[in-house]
Amino acid sequence: MHANRKRWGGPAGLVLSLAIAIGGGAAHAAEPIEPLPLRVELDAAKVALGDKLFHDKRLSRDGTIACASCHRLDSGGVDNSPVSTGIDGAKGSINAPTVFNSGYNFRQFWDGRARSLEEQAAGPIHNPIEMGSDWSQVLGKLRQDPALTAQAAAAYPQGLTEESIVDAIATFERSLITPAPFDRYLRGDGSAIGLGAARGYELFKDYGCVACHQGVNVGGNMFQV
């Protein structure tokens, strides 16, 4: 259903259209927006290791910044700041995007320079105004932790390496999904959202917003200029 689809003529038609949508929910196969999955199948050991690494400030040079410093899980996956703060109080030039549902973006970072979550996870470690570290420093510190080393060995045959660290963090991030009532509506549950929200969704499609805002994340599927 796109902006150029046939529209009902007048208010009565709009009410009829909404009644159909509300009664049975959205027809998933025909919708430009796809519902988030209810769950994802991931390796539990890798998710647990990634969770620990995501919150580990030893990834930064001075031990003050973790992934969770800018991507707070208790605050929508962001830090609620105009720009993020890195080591030594350094300020970035842009705000942090949310980590929630980020596995469904076709690129990572606002400028799309990373093609995967794994590639993205390594970026801040080397950025001089974010974590300002390198793999030699990171591995040197983490491998001194017997408990973390054992946990990594249980999840990865090679143990703690550059590859296992970014894979674990990315796997954890893929577990951070937020299915909502709107996703139930997209699956056909017409009672999941109210009439106003359903009408808003119809207008969202009719006005062409879905030309850019579609897919699982209601965006994040294309470069825009």
mmCIF file of C-alpha atoms in Angstrom:
data_model
loop_
_atom_site.group_PDB
_atom_site.id
_atom_site.type_symbol
_atom_site.label_atom_id
_atom_site.label_comp_id
_atom_site.label_asym_id
_atom_site.label_seq_id
_atom_site.Cartn_x
_atom_site.Cartn_y
_atom_site.Cartn_z
ATOM 1 C CA MET A 1 0.000 0.000 0.000
ATOM 2 C CA HIS A 2 1.752 3.113 -1.241
ATOM 3 C CA ALA A 3 1.060 6.803 -1.643
ATOM 4 C CA ASN A 4 -0.334 6.316 -5.140
ATOM 5 C CA ARG A 5 -2.760 3.586 -4.156
ATOM 6 C CA LYS A 6 -6.492 4.131 -4.748
ATOM 7 C CA ARG A 7 -8.059 6.294 -2.060
ATOM 8 C CA TRP A 8 -11.648 6.232 -0.899
ATOM 9 C CA GLY A 9 -13.670 9.227 -1.989
ATOM 10 C CA GLY A 10 -14.704 11.305 1.019
ATOM 11 C CA PRO A 11 -15.123 10.776 4.752
ATOM 12 C CA ALA A 12 -17.500 7.833 4.399
ATOM 13 C CA GLY A 13 -14.906 5.976 2.411
ATOM 14 C CA LEU A 14 -12.255 6.747 5.001
ATOM 15 C CA VAL A 15 -14.472 5.358 7.757
ATOM 16 C CA LEU A 16 -15.075 2.215 5.706
ATOM 17 C CA SER A 17 -11.363 1.812 5.094
ATOM 18 C CA LEU A 18 -10.630 2.192 8.792
ATOM 19 C CA ALA A 19 -13.404 -0.193 9.757
ATOM 20 C CA ILE A 20 -11.842 -2.862 7.580
ATOM 21 C CA ALA A 21 -8.422 -2.224 9.076
ATOM 22 C CA ILE A 22 -9.652 -2.086 12.665
ATOM 23 C CA GLY A 23 -11.807 -5.151 12.299
ATOM 24 C CA GLY A 24 -9.071 -7.461 11.149
ATOM 25 C CA GLY A 25 -5.847 -5.537 11.605
ATOM 26 C CA ALA A 26 -3.474 -4.722 8.804
ATOM 27 C CA ALA A 27 -2.933 -7.192 5.984
ATOM 28 C CA HIS A 28 0.707 -7.989 6.704
ATOM 29 C CA ALA A 29 1.648 -9.211 3.228
ATOM 30 C CA ALA A 30 0.434 -5.989 1.609
ATOM 31 C CA GLU A 31 1.862 -3.535 4.127
ATOM 32 C CA PRO A 32 4.901 -1.296 3.482
ATOM 33 C CA ILE A 33 5.808 -1.599 7.177
ATOM 34 C CA GLU A 34 6.695 -5.054 8.479
ATOM 35 C CA PRO A 35 6.203 -6.195 12.085
ATOM 36 C CA LEU A 36 9.176 -6.812 14.307
ATOM 37 C CA PRO A 37 9.649 -10.476 15.176
ATOM 38 C CA LEU A 38 8.316 -11.609 18.533
ATOM 39 C CA ARG A 39 11.607 -13.332 19.283
ATOM 40 C CA VAL A 40 14.909 -14.102 17.610
ATOM 41 C CA GLU A 41 16.848 -17.349 17.783
ATOM 42 C CA LEU A 42 20.376 -16.576 18.955
ATOM 43 C CA ASP A 43 23.168 -18.418 20.750
ATOM 44 C CA ALA A 44 22.476 -17.745 24.433
ATOM 45 C CA ALA A 45 26.147 -18.008 25.422
ATOM 46 C CA LYS A 46 27.135 -15.435 22.819
ATOM 47 C CA VAL A 47 24.303 -13.114 23.847
ATOM 48 C CA ALA A 48 25.394 -13.306 27.499
ATOM 49 C CA LEU A 49 29.027 -12.622 26.616
ATOM 50 C CA GLY A 50 28.000 -9.773 24.336
ATOM 51 C CA ASP A 51 25.884 -8.282 27.113
ATOM 52 C CA LYS A 52 28.890 -8.258 29.432
ATOM 53 C CA LEU A 53 31.195 -6.766 26.799
ATOM 54 C CA PHE A 54 28.599 -4.159 25.825
ATOM 55 C CA HIS A 55 28.758 -2.860 29.401
ATOM 56 C CA ASP A 56 32.538 -3.276 29.839
ATOM 57 C CA LYS A 57 34.429 0.017 30.115
ATOM 58 C CA ARG A 58 37.726 -1.781 29.569
ATOM 59 C CA LEU A 59 37.026 -1.489 25.859
ATOM 60 C CA SER A 60 38.078 2.150 26.197
ATOM 61 C CA ARG A 61 41.629 3.372 26.690
ATOM 62 C CA ASP A 62 41.081 4.890 30.139
ATOM 63 C CA GLY A 63 38.347 2.562 31.372
ATOM 64 C CA THR A 64 35.605 5.189 31.431
ATOM 65 C CA ILE A 65 33.472 4.453 28.349
ATOM 66 C CA ALA A 66 31.458 1.369 27.413
ATOM 67 C CA CYS A 67 29.064 0.801 24.528
ATOM 68 C CA ALA A 68 26.308 1.263 27.110
ATOM 69 C CA SER A 69 27.615 4.720 27.997
ATOM 70 C CA CYS A 70 26.148 6.128 24.780
ATOM 71 C CA HIS A 71 23.541 3.422 24.158
ATOM 72 C CA ARG A 72 21.721 3.211 27.481
ATOM 73 C CA LEU A 73 19.276 0.349 27.616
ATOM 74 C CA ASP A 74 17.227 2.141 30.263
ATOM 75 C CA SER A 75 16.859 5.221 28.085
ATOM 76 C CA GLY A 76 15.690 4.081 24.669
ATOM 77 C CA GLY A 77 19.108 2.823 23.613
ATOM 78 C CA VAL A 78 20.578 6.351 23.503
ATOM 79 C CA ASP A 79 22.204 8.805 25.924
ATOM 80 C CA ASN A 80 19.693 11.634 25.400
ATOM 81 C CA SER A 81 22.462 14.100 24.570
ATOM 82 C CA PRO A 82 22.842 16.312 21.478
ATOM 83 C CA VAL A 83 26.309 14.789 21.040
ATOM 84 C CA SER A 84 27.919 11.874 22.843
ATOM 85 C CA THR A 85 30.842 12.169 25.242
ATOM 86 C CA GLY A 86 33.921 9.981 24.881
ATOM 87 C CA ILE A 87 37.175 9.564 26.788
ATOM 88 C CA ASP A 88 38.698 12.618 28.445
ATOM 89 C CA GLY A 89 35.344 14.364 28.066
ATOM 90 C CA ALA A 90 35.734 14.612 24.288
ATOM 91 C CA LYS A 91 32.549 15.600 22.474
ATOM 92 C CA GLY A 92 31.447 13.989 19.254
ATOM 93 C CA SER A 93 29.733 15.760 16.384
ATOM 94 C CA ILE A 94 26.459 13.846 16.337
ATOM 95 C CA ASN A 95 24.032 12.128 18.678
ATOM 96 C CA ALA A 96 24.056 8.385 19.240
ATOM 97 C CA PRO A 97 21.454 6.361 17.296
ATOM 98 C CA THR A 98 19.423 3.828 19.230
ATOM 99 C CA VAL A 99 20.777 0.328 19.592
ATOM 100 C CA PHE A 100 17.290 -1.167 19.809
ATOM 101 C CA ASN A 101 16.246 -3.017 16.633
ATOM 102 C CA SER A 102 19.484 -1.826 15.019
ATOM 103 C CA GLY A 103 20.053 -5.238 13.478
ATOM 104 C CA TYR A 104 17.267 -4.445 10.998
ATOM 105 C CA ASN A 105 18.972 -1.359 9.555
ATOM 106 C CA PHE A 106 20.632 -1.962 6.224
ATOM 107 C CA ARG A 107 23.652 0.099 7.328
ATOM 108 C CA GLN A 108 25.063 1.224 10.669
ATOM 109 C CA PHE A 109 26.080 4.687 11.903
ATOM 110 C CA TRP A 110 24.088 7.709 10.737
ATOM 111 C CA ASP A 111 26.228 7.974 7.601
ATOM 112 C CA GLY A 112 25.914 4.259 6.820
ATOM 113 C CA ARG A 113 29.647 3.633 6.733
ATOM 114 C CA ALA A 114 29.395 0.242 8.466
ATOM 115 C CA ARG A 115 27.707 -2.592 6.617
ATOM 116 C CA SER A 116 27.033 -4.743 9.685
ATOM 117 C CA LEU A 117 26.702 -4.621 13.446
ATOM 118 C CA GLU A 118 30.033 -6.433 13.686
ATOM 119 C CA GLU A 119 31.767 -3.731 11.672
ATOM 120 C CA GLN A 120 30.034 -1.036 13.696
ATOM 121 C CA ALA A 121 31.065 -2.562 17.034
ATOM 122 C CA ALA A 122 34.748 -2.119 16.229
ATOM 123 C CA GLY A 123 34.401 1.515 15.161
ATOM 124 C CA PRO A 124 34.097 3.281 18.548
ATOM 125 C CA ILE A 125 36.987 1.269 19.999
ATOM 126 C CA HIS A 126 39.391 2.910 17.551
ATOM 127 C CA ASN A 127 37.769 6.346 17.399
ATOM 128 C CA PRO A 128 40.065 8.777 19.285
ATOM 129 C CA ILE A 129 37.138 10.787 20.668
ATOM 130 C CA GLU A 130 35.026 7.790 21.646
ATOM 131 C CA MET A 131 36.953 4.907 23.244
ATOM 132 C CA GLY A 132 40.376 5.839 21.871
ATOM 133 C CA SER A 133 41.813 2.345 22.159
ATOM 134 C CA ASP A 134 43.020 -0.492 19.945
ATOM 135 C CA TRP A 135 42.798 -4.261 19.932
ATOM 136 C CA SER A 136 46.189 -4.748 21.547
ATOM 137 C CA GLN A 137 45.120 -2.733 24.591
ATOM 138 C CA VAL A 138 41.629 -4.207 24.745
ATOM 139 C CA LEU A 139 42.740 -7.826 24.505
ATOM 140 C CA GLY A 140 45.587 -7.227 26.925
ATOM 141 C CA LYS A 141 43.142 -6.056 29.592
ATOM 142 C CA LEU A 142 40.322 -8.504 28.961
ATOM 143 C CA ARG A 143 42.559 -11.579 28.868
ATOM 144 C CA GLN A 144 43.677 -10.800 32.417
ATOM 145 C CA ASP A 145 40.124 -11.501 33.595
ATOM 146 C CA PRO A 146 39.864 -15.272 34.295
ATOM 147 C CA ALA A 147 36.066 -15.289 34.511
ATOM 148 C CA LEU A 148 35.608 -13.389 31.246
ATOM 149 C CA THR A 149 38.233 -15.531 29.524
ATOM 150 C CA ALA A 150 36.413 -18.695 30.605
ATOM 151 C CA GLN A 151 33.059 -17.308 29.489
ATOM 152 C CA ALA A 152 34.481 -16.422 26.076
ATOM 153 C CA ALA A 153 36.052 -19.870 25.695
ATOM 154 C CA ALA A 154 32.670 -21.462 26.405
ATOM 155 C CA ALA A 155 31.038 -19.392 23.671
ATOM 156 C CA TYR A 156 33.824 -19.412 21.075
ATOM 157 C CA PRO A 157 36.438 -22.125 20.406
ATOM 158 C CA GLN A 158 39.057 -19.420 19.789
ATOM 159 C CA GLY A 159 38.250 -17.605 23.028
ATOM 160 C CA LEU A 160 38.744 -13.849 23.281
ATOM 161 C CA THR A 161 39.787 -12.397 19.934
ATOM 162 C CA GLU A 162 38.915 -9.319 17.909
ATOM 163 C CA GLU A 163 36.450 -11.391 15.931
ATOM 164 C CA SER A 164 34.748 -13.022 18.902
ATOM 165 C CA ILE A 165 34.400 -9.710 20.746
ATOM 166 C CA VAL A 166 32.624 -7.918 17.902
ATOM 167 C CA ASP A 167 30.562 -11.006 17.078
ATOM 168 C CA ALA A 168 29.398 -11.328 20.682
ATOM 169 C CA ILE A 169 28.500 -7.639 20.945
ATOM 170 C CA ALA A 170 26.629 -7.788 17.629
ATOM 171 C CA THR A 171 24.789 -10.947 18.699
ATOM 172 C CA PHE A 172 23.707 -9.253 21.922
ATOM 173 C CA GLU A 173 22.543 -6.205 19.977
ATOM 174 C CA ARG A 174 20.451 -8.428 17.698
ATOM 175 C CA SER A 175 18.620 -9.623 20.788
ATOM 176 C CA LEU A 176 17.492 -6.069 21.579
ATOM 177 C CA ILE A 177 14.131 -6.051 19.830
ATOM 178 C CA THR A 178 11.072 -4.125 20.970
ATOM 179 C CA PRO A 179 7.847 -5.591 19.519
ATOM 180 C CA ALA A 180 4.962 -3.256 20.325
ATOM 181 C CA PRO A 181 1.154 -3.130 19.940
ATOM 182 C CA PHE A 182 1.609 -1.713 16.433
ATOM 183 C CA ASP A 183 3.467 -4.884 15.459
ATOM 184 C CA ARG A 184 0.506 -6.941 16.663
ATOM 185 C CA TYR A 185 -1.737 -4.720 14.557
ATOM 186 C CA LEU A 186 0.416 -5.398 11.517
ATOM 187 C CA ARG A 187 -0.030 -9.117 12.186
ATOM 188 C CA GLY A 188 -3.791 -8.749 12.034
ATOM 189 C CA ASP A 189 -4.854 -7.905 15.583
ATOM 190 C CA GLY A 190 -7.290 -5.070 14.920
ATOM 191 C CA SER A 191 -7.722 -4.340 18.633
ATOM 192 C CA ALA A 192 -4.018 -3.770 19.282
ATOM 193 C CA ILE A 193 -4.170 -0.017 18.585
ATOM 194 C CA GLY A 194 -6.906 2.590 18.851
ATOM 195 C CA LEU A 195 -8.985 4.131 16.083
ATOM 196 C CA GLY A 196 -6.909 7.318 16.096
ATOM 197 C CA ALA A 197 -3.678 5.397 15.647
ATOM 198 C CA ALA A 198 -5.192 3.271 12.884
ATOM 199 C CA ARG A 199 -6.407 6.395 11.091
ATOM 200 C CA GLY A 200 -2.985 7.957 11.497
ATOM 201 C CA TYR A 201 -1.382 4.911 9.916
ATOM 202 C CA GLU A 202 -3.735 5.106 6.933
ATOM 203 C CA LEU A 203 -2.874 8.798 6.478
ATOM 204 C CA PHE A 204 0.821 7.973 6.899
ATOM 205 C CA LYS A 205 0.508 5.706 3.873
ATOM 206 C CA ASP A 206 -1.830 7.953 1.877
ATOM 207 C CA TYR A 207 0.432 10.996 2.196
ATOM 208 C CA GLY A 208 3.449 9.052 0.972
ATOM 209 C CA CYS A 209 5.433 8.980 4.214
ATOM 210 C CA VAL A 210 6.097 5.314 3.510
ATOM 211 C CA ALA A 211 8.225 6.234 0.499
ATOM 212 C CA CYS A 212 11.081 6.691 2.974
ATOM 213 C CA HIS A 213 9.674 5.252 6.192
ATOM 214 C CA GLN A 214 8.934 1.572 5.645
ATOM 215 C CA GLY A 215 10.251 -1.894 6.432
ATOM 216 C CA VAL A 216 10.743 -3.371 9.882
ATOM 217 C CA ASN A 217 12.224 -0.219 11.421
ATOM 218 C CA VAL A 218 9.910 2.235 9.625
ATOM 219 C CA GLY A 219 13.066 3.466 7.906
ATOM 220 C CA GLY A 220 16.742 2.578 7.901
ATOM 221 C CA ASN A 221 16.436 0.865 4.521
ATOM 222 C CA MET A 222 18.087 3.362 2.187
ATOM 223 C CA PHE A 223 20.468 6.265 1.871
ATOM 224 C CA GLN A 224 18.793 9.669 1.631
ATOM 225 C CA VAL A 225 20.188 12.953 0.323
#
